[in-house]
mmCIF file with all atom_site columns, N, CA and C in Angstrom:
data_model
loop_
_atom_site.group_PDB
_atom_site.id
_atom_site.type_symbol
_atom_site.label_atom_id
_atom_site.label_alt_id
_atom_site.label_comp_id
_atom_site.label_asym_id
_atom_site.label_entity_id
_atom_site.label_seq_id
_atom_site.pdbx_PDB_ins_code
_atom_site.Cartn_x
_atom_site.Cartn_y
_atom_site.Cartn_z
_atom_site.occupancy
_atom_site.B_iso_or_equiv
_atom_site.pdbx_formal_charge
_atom_site.auth_seq_id
_atom_site.auth_comp_id
_atom_site.auth_asym_id
_atom_site.auth_atom_id
_atom_site.pdbx_PDB_model_num
ATOM 1   N N  . MET S 1 1  ? -58.426 33.524 34.220 1.00 70.00 ? 1  MET S N  1
ATOM 2   C CA . MET S 1 1  ? -57.177 33.455 33.744 1.00 70.00 ? 1  MET S CA 1
ATOM 3   C C  . MET S 1 1  ? -57.043 34.548 32.584 1.00 70.00 ? 1  MET S C  1
ATOM 4   N N  . TYR S 1 2  ? -55.894 34.891 32.222 1.00 75.00 ? 2  TYR S N  1
ATOM 5   C CA . TYR S 1 2  ? -55.486 36.093 31.431 1.00 75.00 ? 2  TYR S CA 1
ATOM 6   C C  . TYR S 1 2  ? -56.162 35.937 29.870 1.00 75.00 ? 2  TYR S C  1
ATOM 7   N N  . VAL S 1 3  ? -56.254 34.814 29.376 1.00 77.00 ? 3  VAL S N  1
ATOM 8   C CA . VAL S 1 3  ? -56.711 34.518 28.210 1.00 77.00 ? 3  VAL S CA 1
ATOM 9   C C  . VAL S 1 3  ? -58.126 35.190 28.061 1.00 77.00 ? 3  VAL S C  1
ATOM 10  N N  . ASP S 1 4  ? -59.130 34.784 28.957 1.00 84.00 ? 4  ASP S N  1
ATOM 11  C CA . ASP S 1 4  ? -60.503 35.403 28.993 1.00 84.00 ? 4  ASP S CA 1
ATOM 12  C C  . ASP S 1 4  ? -60.379 36.893 29.264 1.00 84.00 ? 4  ASP S C  1
ATOM 13  N N  . HIS S 1 5  ? -59.583 37.267 30.435 1.00 85.00 ? 5  HIS S N  1
ATOM 14  C CA . HIS S 1 5  ? -59.659 38.769 30.594 1.00 85.00 ? 5  HIS S CA 1
ATOM 15  C C  . HIS S 1 5  ? -59.142 39.690 29.574 1.00 85.00 ? 5  HIS S C  1
ATOM 16  N N  . PHE S 1 6  ? -58.058 39.069 28.904 1.00 82.00 ? 6  PHE S N  1
ATOM 17  C CA . PHE S 1 6  ? -57.574 39.865 27.590 1.00 82.00 ? 6  PHE S CA 1
ATOM 18  C C  . PHE S 1 6  ? -58.479 39.545 26.221 1.00 82.00 ? 6  PHE S C  1
ATOM 19  N N  . GLN S 1 7  ? -59.425 38.595 26.193 1.00 81.00 ? 7  GLN S N  1
ATOM 20  C CA . GLN S 1 7  ? -59.987 38.233 25.015 1.00 81.00 ? 7  GLN S CA 1
ATOM 21  C C  . GLN S 1 7  ? -59.125 37.475 24.115 1.00 81.00 ? 7  GLN S C  1
ATOM 22  N N  . LEU S 1 8  ? -58.177 36.717 24.506 1.00 77.00 ? 8  LEU S N  1
ATOM 23  C CA . LEU S 1 8  ? -57.326 36.055 23.713 1.00 77.00 ? 8  LEU S CA 1
ATOM 24  C C  . LEU S 1 8  ? -57.692 34.880 22.939 1.00 77.00 ? 8  LEU S C  1
ATOM 25  N N  . ARG S 1 9  ? -57.361 34.590 21.642 1.00 76.00 ? 9  ARG S N  1
ATOM 26  C CA . ARG S 1 9  ? -57.723 33.165 21.121 1.00 76.00 ? 9  ARG S CA 1
ATOM 27  C C  . ARG S 1 9  ? -56.900 32.086 21.671 1.00 76.00 ? 9  ARG S C  1
ATOM 28  N N  . VAL S 1 10 ? -55.699 32.320 22.096 1.00 73.00 ? 10 VAL S N  1
ATOM 29  C CA . VAL S 1 10 ? -54.751 31.194 22.560 1.00 73.00 ? 10 VAL S CA 1
ATOM 30  C C  . VAL S 1 10 ? -54.100 31.610 23.628 1.00 73.00 ? 10 VAL S C  1
ATOM 31  N N  . ARG S 1 11 ? -53.522 30.662 24.458 1.00 71.00 ? 11 ARG S N  1
ATOM 32  C CA . ARG S 1 11 ? -52.624 31.120 25.471 1.00 71.00 ? 11 ARG S CA 1
ATOM 33  C C  . ARG S 1 11 ? -51.327 31.506 24.923 1.00 71.00 ? 11 ARG S C  1
ATOM 34  N N  . SER S 1 12 ? -50.704 32.573 25.315 1.00 67.00 ? 12 SER S N  1
ATOM 35  C CA . SER S 1 12 ? -49.663 33.230 24.736 1.00 67.00 ? 12 SER S CA 1
ATOM 36  C C  . SER S 1 12 ? -48.474 32.952 25.487 1.00 67.00 ? 12 SER S C  1
ATOM 37  N N  . PHE S 1 13 ? -48.495 32.404 26.635 1.00 66.00 ? 13 PHE S N  1
ATOM 38  C CA . PHE S 1 13 ? -47.231 32.003 27.439 1.00 66.00 ? 13 PHE S CA 1
ATOM 39  C C  . PHE S 1 13 ? -47.331 30.601 27.879 1.00 66.00 ? 13 PHE S C  1
ATOM 40  N N  . THR S 1 14 ? -46.746 29.859 27.043 1.00 68.00 ? 14 THR S N  1
ATOM 41  C CA . THR S 1 14 ? -46.649 28.358 27.313 1.00 68.00 ? 14 THR S CA 1
ATOM 42  C C  . THR S 1 14 ? -45.132 27.967 27.406 1.00 68.00 ? 14 THR S C  1
ATOM 43  N N  . HIS S 1 15 ? -45.100 26.776 27.810 1.00 70.00 ? 15 HIS S N  1
ATOM 44  C CA . HIS S 1 15 ? -43.568 26.197 27.585 1.00 70.00 ? 15 HIS S CA 1
ATOM 45  C C  . HIS S 1 15 ? -43.207 25.686 26.477 1.00 70.00 ? 15 HIS S C  1
ATOM 46  N N  . CYS S 1 16 ? -43.989 25.546 25.534 1.00 70.00 ? 16 CYS S N  1
ATOM 47  C CA . CYS S 1 16 ? -43.911 25.073 24.031 1.00 70.00 ? 16 CYS S CA 1
ATOM 48  C C  . CYS S 1 16 ? -43.588 26.329 23.132 1.00 70.00 ? 16 CYS S C  1
ATOM 49  N N  . PRO S 1 17 ? -42.645 25.852 22.229 1.00 69.00 ? 17 PRO S N  1
ATOM 50  C CA . PRO S 1 17 ? -42.391 27.049 21.286 1.00 69.00 ? 17 PRO S CA 1
ATOM 51  C C  . PRO S 1 17 ? -43.718 27.449 20.433 1.00 69.00 ? 17 PRO S C  1
ATOM 52  N N  . ALA S 1 18 ? -43.811 28.771 20.197 1.00 66.00 ? 18 ALA S N  1
ATOM 53  C CA . ALA S 1 18 ? -45.025 29.117 19.456 1.00 66.00 ? 18 ALA S CA 1
ATOM 54  C C  . ALA S 1 18 ? -44.846 29.294 17.928 1.00 66.00 ? 18 ALA S C  1
ATOM 55  N N  . THR S 1 19 ? -44.553 28.222 17.265 1.00 66.00 ? 19 THR S N  1
ATOM 56  C CA . THR S 1 19 ? -44.475 28.264 15.872 1.00 66.00 ? 19 THR S CA 1
ATOM 57  C C  . THR S 1 19 ? -45.222 28.993 14.947 1.00 66.00 ? 19 THR S C  1
ATOM 58  N N  . GLY S 1 20 ? -46.686 28.969 15.349 1.00 68.00 ? 20 GLY S N  1
ATOM 59  C CA . GLY S 1 20 ? -47.827 29.630 14.525 1.00 68.00 ? 20 GLY S CA 1
ATOM 60  C C  . GLY S 1 20 ? -47.644 31.008 14.638 1.00 68.00 ? 20 GLY S C  1
ATOM 61  N N  . PHE S 1 21 ? -46.835 31.634 15.429 1.00 68.00 ? 21 PHE S N  1
ATOM 62  C CA . PHE S 1 21 ? -46.684 33.020 15.455 1.00 68.00 ? 21 PHE S CA 1
ATOM 63  C C  . PHE S 1 21 ? -45.515 33.818 14.595 1.00 68.00 ? 21 PHE S C  1
ATOM 64  N N  . PHE S 1 22 ? -45.020 32.912 13.823 1.00 70.00 ? 22 PHE S N  1
ATOM 65  C CA . PHE S 1 22 ? -43.944 33.534 13.015 1.00 70.00 ? 22 PHE S CA 1
ATOM 66  C C  . PHE S 1 22 ? -44.583 34.364 11.938 1.00 70.00 ? 22 PHE S C  1
ATOM 67  N N  . THR S 1 23 ? -43.991 35.510 11.609 1.00 76.00 ? 23 THR S N  1
ATOM 68  C CA . THR S 1 23 ? -44.446 36.438 10.485 1.00 76.00 ? 23 THR S CA 1
ATOM 69  C C  . THR S 1 23 ? -43.554 35.979 9.300  1.00 76.00 ? 23 THR S C  1
ATOM 70  N N  . PRO S 1 24 ? -44.027 35.533 8.538  1.00 76.00 ? 24 PRO S N  1
ATOM 71  C CA . PRO S 1 24 ? -43.225 35.032 7.177  1.00 76.00 ? 24 PRO S CA 1
ATOM 72  C C  . PRO S 1 24 ? -42.380 36.222 6.739  1.00 76.00 ? 24 PRO S C  1
ATOM 73  N N  . ASN S 1 25 ? -41.155 36.212 6.650  1.00 89.00 ? 25 ASN S N  1
ATOM 74  C CA . ASN S 1 25 ? -40.279 37.109 6.159  1.00 89.00 ? 25 ASN S CA 1
ATOM 75  C C  . ASN S 1 25 ? -38.963 36.482 5.707  1.00 89.00 ? 25 ASN S C  1
ATOM 76  N N  . ALA S 1 26 ? -38.144 37.301 4.889  1.00 95.00 ? 26 ALA S N  1
ATOM 77  C CA . ALA S 1 26 ? -36.737 36.662 4.438  1.00 95.00 ? 26 ALA S CA 1
ATOM 78  C C  . ALA S 1 26 ? -35.969 36.406 5.502  1.00 95.00 ? 26 ALA S C  1
ATOM 79  N N  . ALA S 1 27 ? -35.813 37.068 6.591  1.00 92.00 ? 27 ALA S N  1
ATOM 80  C CA . ALA S 1 27 ? -34.942 36.571 7.613  1.00 92.00 ? 27 ALA S CA 1
ATOM 81  C C  . ALA S 1 27 ? -35.321 35.233 8.208  1.00 92.00 ? 27 ALA S C  1
ATOM 82  N N  . VAL S 1 28 ? -36.468 34.916 8.572  1.00 89.00 ? 28 VAL S N  1
ATOM 83  C CA . VAL S 1 28 ? -36.990 34.049 9.102  1.00 89.00 ? 28 VAL S CA 1
ATOM 84  C C  . VAL S 1 28 ? -36.972 32.551 8.308  1.00 89.00 ? 28 VAL S C  1
ATOM 85  N N  . GLU S 1 29 ? -37.216 32.968 6.934  1.00 93.00 ? 29 GLU S N  1
ATOM 86  C CA . GLU S 1 29 ? -37.126 31.746 5.962  1.00 93.00 ? 29 GLU S CA 1
ATOM 87  C C  . GLU S 1 29 ? -35.592 31.373 5.748  1.00 93.00 ? 29 GLU S C  1
ATOM 88  N N  . THR S 1 30 ? -34.684 32.344 5.700  1.00 95.00 ? 30 THR S N  1
ATOM 89  C CA . THR S 1 30 ? -33.316 32.033 5.659  1.00 95.00 ? 30 THR S CA 1
ATOM 90  C C  . THR S 1 30 ? -32.864 31.409 6.875  1.00 95.00 ? 30 THR S C  1
ATOM 91  N N  . ALA S 1 31 ? -33.274 31.837 8.109  1.00 93.00 ? 31 ALA S N  1
ATOM 92  C CA . ALA S 1 31 ? -32.754 30.972 9.288  1.00 93.00 ? 31 ALA S CA 1
ATOM 93  C C  . ALA S 1 31 ? -33.394 29.685 9.299  1.00 93.00 ? 31 ALA S C  1
ATOM 94  N N  . ILE S 1 32 ? -34.539 29.381 8.915  1.00 92.00 ? 32 ILE S N  1
ATOM 95  C CA . ILE S 1 32 ? -35.029 28.034 8.979  1.00 92.00 ? 32 ILE S CA 1
ATOM 96  C C  . ILE S 1 32 ? -34.336 27.185 7.827  1.00 92.00 ? 32 ILE S C  1
ATOM 97  N N  . ALA S 1 33 ? -33.953 27.715 6.861  1.00 95.00 ? 33 ALA S N  1
ATOM 98  C CA . ALA S 1 33 ? -33.324 26.996 5.700  1.00 95.00 ? 33 ALA S CA 1
ATOM 99  C C  . ALA S 1 33 ? -32.026 26.665 6.198  1.00 95.00 ? 33 ALA S C  1
ATOM 100 N N  . ARG S 1 34 ? -31.293 27.625 6.750  1.00 94.00 ? 34 ARG S N  1
ATOM 101 C CA . ARG S 1 34 ? -29.930 27.232 7.501  1.00 94.00 ? 34 ARG S CA 1
ATOM 102 C C  . ARG S 1 34 ? -29.837 26.092 8.337  1.00 94.00 ? 34 ARG S C  1
ATOM 103 N N  . ILE S 1 35 ? -31.074 26.268 9.331  1.00 92.00 ? 35 ILE S N  1
ATOM 104 C CA . ILE S 1 35 ? -30.961 25.246 10.624 1.00 92.00 ? 35 ILE S CA 1
ATOM 105 C C  . ILE S 1 35 ? -31.376 23.999 9.828  1.00 92.00 ? 35 ILE S C  1
ATOM 106 N N  . ARG S 1 36 ? -32.166 23.954 8.844  1.00 92.00 ? 36 ARG S N  1
ATOM 107 C CA . ARG S 1 36 ? -32.639 22.598 8.066  1.00 92.00 ? 36 ARG S CA 1
ATOM 108 C C  . ARG S 1 36 ? -31.575 22.113 7.452  1.00 92.00 ? 36 ARG S C  1
ATOM 109 N N  . GLN S 1 37 ? -30.639 22.847 6.766  1.00 93.00 ? 37 GLN S N  1
ATOM 110 C CA . GLN S 1 37 ? -29.580 22.337 6.110  1.00 93.00 ? 37 GLN S CA 1
ATOM 111 C C  . GLN S 1 37 ? -28.421 21.915 6.961  1.00 93.00 ? 37 GLN S C  1
ATOM 112 N N  . THR S 1 38 ? -28.269 22.220 8.201  1.00 91.00 ? 38 THR S N  1
ATOM 113 C CA . THR S 1 38 ? -27.397 21.863 9.342  1.00 91.00 ? 38 THR S CA 1
ATOM 114 C C  . THR S 1 38 ? -28.016 20.598 9.806  1.00 91.00 ? 38 THR S C  1
ATOM 115 N N  . LEU S 1 39 ? -29.343 20.561 10.129 1.00 87.00 ? 39 LEU S N  1
ATOM 116 C CA . LEU S 1 39 ? -29.795 19.356 10.541 1.00 87.00 ? 39 LEU S CA 1
ATOM 117 C C  . LEU S 1 39 ? -29.731 18.115 9.772  1.00 87.00 ? 39 LEU S C  1
ATOM 118 N N  . LEU S 1 40 ? -29.897 18.448 8.451  1.00 89.00 ? 40 LEU S N  1
ATOM 119 C CA . LEU S 1 40 ? -29.800 17.298 7.344  1.00 89.00 ? 40 LEU S CA 1
ATOM 120 C C  . LEU S 1 40 ? -28.258 16.828 7.047  1.00 89.00 ? 40 LEU S C  1
ATOM 121 N N  . ALA S 1 41 ? -27.328 17.563 7.405  1.00 90.00 ? 41 ALA S N  1
ATOM 122 C CA . ALA S 1 41 ? -25.889 17.273 7.092  1.00 90.00 ? 41 ALA S CA 1
ATOM 123 C C  . ALA S 1 41 ? -25.545 16.178 8.237  1.00 90.00 ? 41 ALA S C  1
ATOM 124 N N  . ARG S 1 42 ? -24.595 15.322 7.656  1.00 82.00 ? 42 ARG S N  1
ATOM 125 C CA . ARG S 1 42 ? -24.230 14.215 8.563  1.00 82.00 ? 42 ARG S CA 1
ATOM 126 C C  . ARG S 1 42 ? -23.233 14.596 9.806  1.00 82.00 ? 42 ARG S C  1
ATOM 127 N N  . ASP S 1 43 ? -23.820 14.134 10.837 1.00 84.00 ? 43 ASP S N  1
ATOM 128 C CA . ASP S 1 43 ? -22.946 14.247 12.027 1.00 84.00 ? 43 ASP S CA 1
ATOM 129 C C  . ASP S 1 43 ? -22.869 15.688 12.224 1.00 84.00 ? 43 ASP S C  1
ATOM 130 N N  . SER S 1 44 ? -23.944 16.351 12.250 1.00 85.00 ? 44 SER S N  1
ATOM 131 C CA . SER S 1 44 ? -23.869 17.920 12.506 1.00 85.00 ? 44 SER S CA 1
ATOM 132 C C  . SER S 1 44 ? -24.442 18.441 13.810 1.00 85.00 ? 44 SER S C  1
ATOM 133 N N  . VAL S 1 45 ? -23.920 19.684 14.304 1.00 85.00 ? 45 VAL S N  1
ATOM 134 C CA . VAL S 1 45 ? -24.301 20.217 15.466 1.00 85.00 ? 45 VAL S CA 1
ATOM 135 C C  . VAL S 1 45 ? -24.783 21.715 15.272 1.00 85.00 ? 45 VAL S C  1
ATOM 136 N N  . ALA S 1 46 ? -25.928 22.054 15.570 1.00 84.00 ? 46 ALA S N  1
ATOM 137 C CA . ALA S 1 46 ? -26.353 23.535 15.371 1.00 84.00 ? 46 ALA S CA 1
ATOM 138 C C  . ALA S 1 46 ? -26.523 24.255 16.660 1.00 84.00 ? 46 ALA S C  1
ATOM 139 N N  . ILE S 1 47 ? -25.912 25.515 16.806 1.00 90.00 ? 47 ILE S N  1
ATOM 140 C CA . ILE S 1 47 ? -26.175 26.269 18.013 1.00 90.00 ? 47 ILE S CA 1
ATOM 141 C C  . ILE S 1 47 ? -26.908 27.445 17.686 1.00 90.00 ? 47 ILE S C  1
ATOM 142 N N  . VAL S 1 48 ? -28.121 27.780 18.239 1.00 92.00 ? 48 VAL S N  1
ATOM 143 C CA . VAL S 1 48 ? -28.848 29.025 18.018 1.00 92.00 ? 48 VAL S CA 1
ATOM 144 C C  . VAL S 1 48 ? -28.714 29.815 19.266 1.00 92.00 ? 48 VAL S C  1
ATOM 145 N N  . THR S 1 49 ? -28.218 31.030 18.913 1.00 94.00 ? 49 THR S N  1
ATOM 146 C CA . THR S 1 49 ? -28.028 31.962 20.022 1.00 94.00 ? 49 THR S CA 1
ATOM 147 C C  . THR S 1 49 ? -28.903 33.075 19.910 1.00 94.00 ? 49 THR S C  1
ATOM 148 N N  . GLY S 1 50 ? -29.155 33.847 20.963 1.00 92.00 ? 50 GLY S N  1
ATOM 149 C CA . GLY S 1 50 ? -30.036 35.121 20.924 1.00 92.00 ? 50 GLY S CA 1
ATOM 150 C C  . GLY S 1 50 ? -30.560 35.288 22.307 1.00 92.00 ? 50 GLY S C  1
ATOM 151 N N  . GLY S 1 51 ? -31.060 36.367 22.648 1.00 92.00 ? 51 GLY S N  1
ATOM 152 C CA . GLY S 1 51 ? -31.681 36.976 23.854 1.00 92.00 ? 51 GLY S CA 1
ATOM 153 C C  . GLY S 1 51 ? -32.913 36.167 24.262 1.00 92.00 ? 51 GLY S C  1
ATOM 154 N N  . PRO S 1 52 ? -33.275 36.328 25.405 1.00 87.00 ? 52 PRO S N  1
ATOM 155 C CA . PRO S 1 52 ? -34.389 35.801 25.881 1.00 87.00 ? 52 PRO S CA 1
ATOM 156 C C  . PRO S 1 52 ? -35.747 36.199 25.121 1.00 87.00 ? 52 PRO S C  1
ATOM 157 N N  . GLY S 1 53 ? -36.614 35.340 24.840 1.00 80.00 ? 53 GLY S N  1
ATOM 158 C CA . GLY S 1 53 ? -37.896 35.682 24.036 1.00 80.00 ? 53 GLY S CA 1
ATOM 159 C C  . GLY S 1 53 ? -37.745 35.969 22.548 1.00 80.00 ? 53 GLY S C  1
ATOM 160 N N  . VAL S 1 54 ? -36.592 35.937 21.931 1.00 85.00 ? 54 VAL S N  1
ATOM 161 C CA . VAL S 1 54 ? -36.509 36.368 20.424 1.00 85.00 ? 54 VAL S CA 1
ATOM 162 C C  . VAL S 1 54 ? -36.899 35.166 19.688 1.00 85.00 ? 54 VAL S C  1
ATOM 163 N N  . GLY S 1 55 ? -37.381 34.022 20.161 1.00 85.00 ? 55 GLY S N  1
ATOM 164 C CA . GLY S 1 55 ? -37.740 33.157 19.152 1.00 85.00 ? 55 GLY S CA 1
ATOM 165 C C  . GLY S 1 55 ? -36.942 31.751 18.819 1.00 85.00 ? 55 GLY S C  1
ATOM 166 N N  . LYS S 1 56 ? -35.945 31.482 19.710 1.00 89.00 ? 56 LYS S N  1
ATOM 167 C CA . LYS S 1 56 ? -34.838 30.649 19.270 1.00 89.00 ? 56 LYS S CA 1
ATOM 168 C C  . LYS S 1 56 ? -35.586 29.152 19.281 1.00 89.00 ? 56 LYS S C  1
ATOM 169 N N  . SER S 1 57 ? -36.432 28.844 20.325 1.00 87.00 ? 57 SER S N  1
ATOM 170 C CA . SER S 1 57 ? -36.923 27.527 20.285 1.00 87.00 ? 57 SER S CA 1
ATOM 171 C C  . SER S 1 57 ? -38.094 27.366 19.209 1.00 87.00 ? 57 SER S C  1
ATOM 172 N N  . ALA S 1 58 ? -38.861 28.435 19.022 1.00 87.00 ? 58 ALA S N  1
ATOM 173 C CA . ALA S 1 58 ? -39.833 28.475 17.919 1.00 87.00 ? 58 ALA S CA 1
ATOM 174 C C  . ALA S 1 58 ? -39.177 28.279 16.541 1.00 87.00 ? 58 ALA S C  1
ATOM 175 N N  . LEU S 1 59 ? -37.991 28.980 16.429 1.00 89.00 ? 59 LEU S N  1
ATOM 176 C CA . LEU S 1 59 ? -37.293 28.919 15.032 1.00 89.00 ? 59 LEU S CA 1
ATOM 177 C C  . LEU S 1 59 ? -36.641 27.479 14.861 1.00 89.00 ? 59 LEU S C  1
ATOM 178 N N  . VAL S 1 60 ? -36.299 26.891 15.816 1.00 89.00 ? 60 VAL S N  1
ATOM 179 C CA . VAL S 1 60 ? -35.597 25.441 15.817 1.00 89.00 ? 60 VAL S CA 1
ATOM 180 C C  . VAL S 1 60 ? -36.860 24.568 15.435 1.00 89.00 ? 60 VAL S C  1
ATOM 181 N N  . ALA S 1 61 ? -37.953 24.638 16.224 1.00 88.00 ? 61 ALA S N  1
ATOM 182 C CA . ALA S 1 61 ? -39.132 23.735 16.094 1.00 88.00 ? 61 ALA S CA 1
ATOM 183 C C  . ALA S 1 61 ? -39.778 23.827 14.601 1.00 88.00 ? 61 ALA S C  1
ATOM 184 N N  . ALA S 1 62 ? -39.767 25.140 14.032 1.00 89.00 ? 62 ALA S N  1
ATOM 185 C CA . ALA S 1 62 ? -40.325 25.428 12.877 1.00 89.00 ? 62 ALA S CA 1
ATOM 186 C C  . ALA S 1 62 ? -39.454 24.549 11.796 1.00 89.00 ? 62 ALA S C  1
ATOM 187 N N  . ALA S 1 63 ? -38.098 24.687 11.945 1.00 91.00 ? 63 ALA S N  1
ATOM 188 C CA . ALA S 1 63 ? -37.296 23.980 11.048 1.00 91.00 ? 63 ALA S CA 1
ATOM 189 C C  . ALA S 1 63 ? -37.278 22.535 11.264 1.00 91.00 ? 63 ALA S C  1
ATOM 190 N N  . ILE S 1 64 ? -37.402 21.961 12.302 1.00 90.00 ? 64 ILE S N  1
ATOM 191 C CA . ILE S 1 64 ? -37.596 20.520 12.594 1.00 90.00 ? 64 ILE S CA 1
ATOM 192 C C  . ILE S 1 64 ? -39.002 20.107 11.817 1.00 90.00 ? 64 ILE S C  1
ATOM 193 N N  . GLY S 1 65 ? -39.989 21.083 11.876 1.00 88.00 ? 65 GLY S N  1
ATOM 194 C CA . GLY S 1 65 ? -41.153 20.738 11.468 1.00 88.00 ? 65 GLY S CA 1
ATOM 195 C C  . GLY S 1 65 ? -41.066 20.607 10.012 1.00 88.00 ? 65 GLY S C  1
ATOM 196 N N  . THR S 1 66 ? -40.223 21.100 9.213  1.00 90.00 ? 66 THR S N  1
ATOM 197 C CA . THR S 1 66 ? -39.922 20.881 7.931  1.00 90.00 ? 66 THR S CA 1
ATOM 198 C C  . THR S 1 66 ? -39.294 19.550 7.222  1.00 90.00 ? 66 THR S C  1
ATOM 199 N N  . LEU S 1 67 ? -38.798 18.809 8.415  1.00 90.00 ? 67 LEU S N  1
ATOM 200 C CA . LEU S 1 67 ? -37.964 17.489 8.188  1.00 90.00 ? 67 LEU S CA 1
ATOM 201 C C  . LEU S 1 67 ? -39.110 16.363 7.941  1.00 90.00 ? 67 LEU S C  1
ATOM 202 N N  . GLU S 1 68 ? -38.456 15.254 7.260  1.00 89.00 ? 68 GLU S N  1
ATOM 203 C CA . GLU S 1 68 ? -39.288 14.265 6.995  1.00 89.00 ? 68 GLU S CA 1
ATOM 204 C C  . GLU S 1 68 ? -39.416 13.423 8.320  1.00 89.00 ? 68 GLU S C  1
ATOM 205 N N  . LYS S 1 69 ? -40.390 12.611 8.234  1.00 86.00 ? 69 LYS S N  1
ATOM 206 C CA . LYS S 1 69 ? -40.704 11.973 9.794  1.00 86.00 ? 69 LYS S CA 1
ATOM 207 C C  . LYS S 1 69 ? -39.507 11.160 10.069 1.00 86.00 ? 69 LYS S C  1
ATOM 208 N N  . GLN S 1 70 ? -38.940 10.388 9.357  1.00 82.00 ? 70 GLN S N  1
ATOM 209 C CA . GLN S 1 70 ? -37.758 9.575  9.737  1.00 82.00 ? 70 GLN S CA 1
ATOM 210 C C  . GLN S 1 70 ? -36.578 10.067 10.163 1.00 82.00 ? 70 GLN S C  1
ATOM 211 N N  . THR S 1 71 ? -36.244 11.437 10.041 1.00 83.00 ? 71 THR S N  1
ATOM 212 C CA . THR S 1 71 ? -35.205 12.266 10.347 1.00 83.00 ? 71 THR S CA 1
ATOM 213 C C  . THR S 1 71 ? -35.237 12.163 11.990 1.00 83.00 ? 71 THR S C  1
ATOM 214 N N  . ILE S 1 72 ? -34.197 11.872 12.643 1.00 81.00 ? 72 ILE S N  1
ATOM 215 C CA . ILE S 1 72 ? -33.964 11.800 13.926 1.00 81.00 ? 72 ILE S CA 1
ATOM 216 C C  . ILE S 1 72 ? -33.229 13.063 14.577 1.00 81.00 ? 72 ILE S C  1
ATOM 217 N N  . VAL S 1 73 ? -33.859 13.819 15.359 1.00 80.00 ? 73 VAL S N  1
ATOM 218 C CA . VAL S 1 73 ? -33.291 15.254 15.783 1.00 80.00 ? 73 VAL S CA 1
ATOM 219 C C  . VAL S 1 73 ? -33.229 14.963 17.403 1.00 80.00 ? 73 VAL S C  1
ATOM 220 N N  . ALA S 1 74 ? -32.155 15.435 18.030 1.00 80.00 ? 74 ALA S N  1
ATOM 221 C CA . ALA S 1 74 ? -32.012 15.397 19.597 1.00 80.00 ? 74 ALA S CA 1
ATOM 222 C C  . ALA S 1 74 ? -31.925 17.063 19.750 1.00 80.00 ? 74 ALA S C  1
ATOM 223 N N  . HIS S 1 75 ? -33.005 17.511 20.273 1.00 75.00 ? 75 HIS S N  1
ATOM 224 C CA . HIS S 1 75 ? -33.226 19.035 20.773 1.00 75.00 ? 75 HIS S CA 1
ATOM 225 C C  . HIS S 1 75 ? -32.831 19.096 22.122 1.00 75.00 ? 75 HIS S C  1
ATOM 226 N N  . ILE S 1 76 ? -31.893 19.558 22.575 1.00 78.00 ? 76 ILE S N  1
ATOM 227 C CA . ILE S 1 76 ? -31.376 19.849 24.030 1.00 78.00 ? 76 ILE S CA 1
ATOM 228 C C  . ILE S 1 76 ? -31.420 21.194 24.352 1.00 78.00 ? 76 ILE S C  1
#
């Protein structure tokens, strides 16, 4: 497998968002805060757009990870 061949510590190509690979910076923190604010608003819908592989799913997963456990989110 490529993980052994390239001596990687984790599988880099999975079907799950890789939230652990975010580099902390102002743009990421601002985006997470805005998504979080939208998710906490009553009866809200958020649409995150961008090209393939830019981190849309990982960004949304990171924002959802900041919410309290009782918050219900439908990620479609």
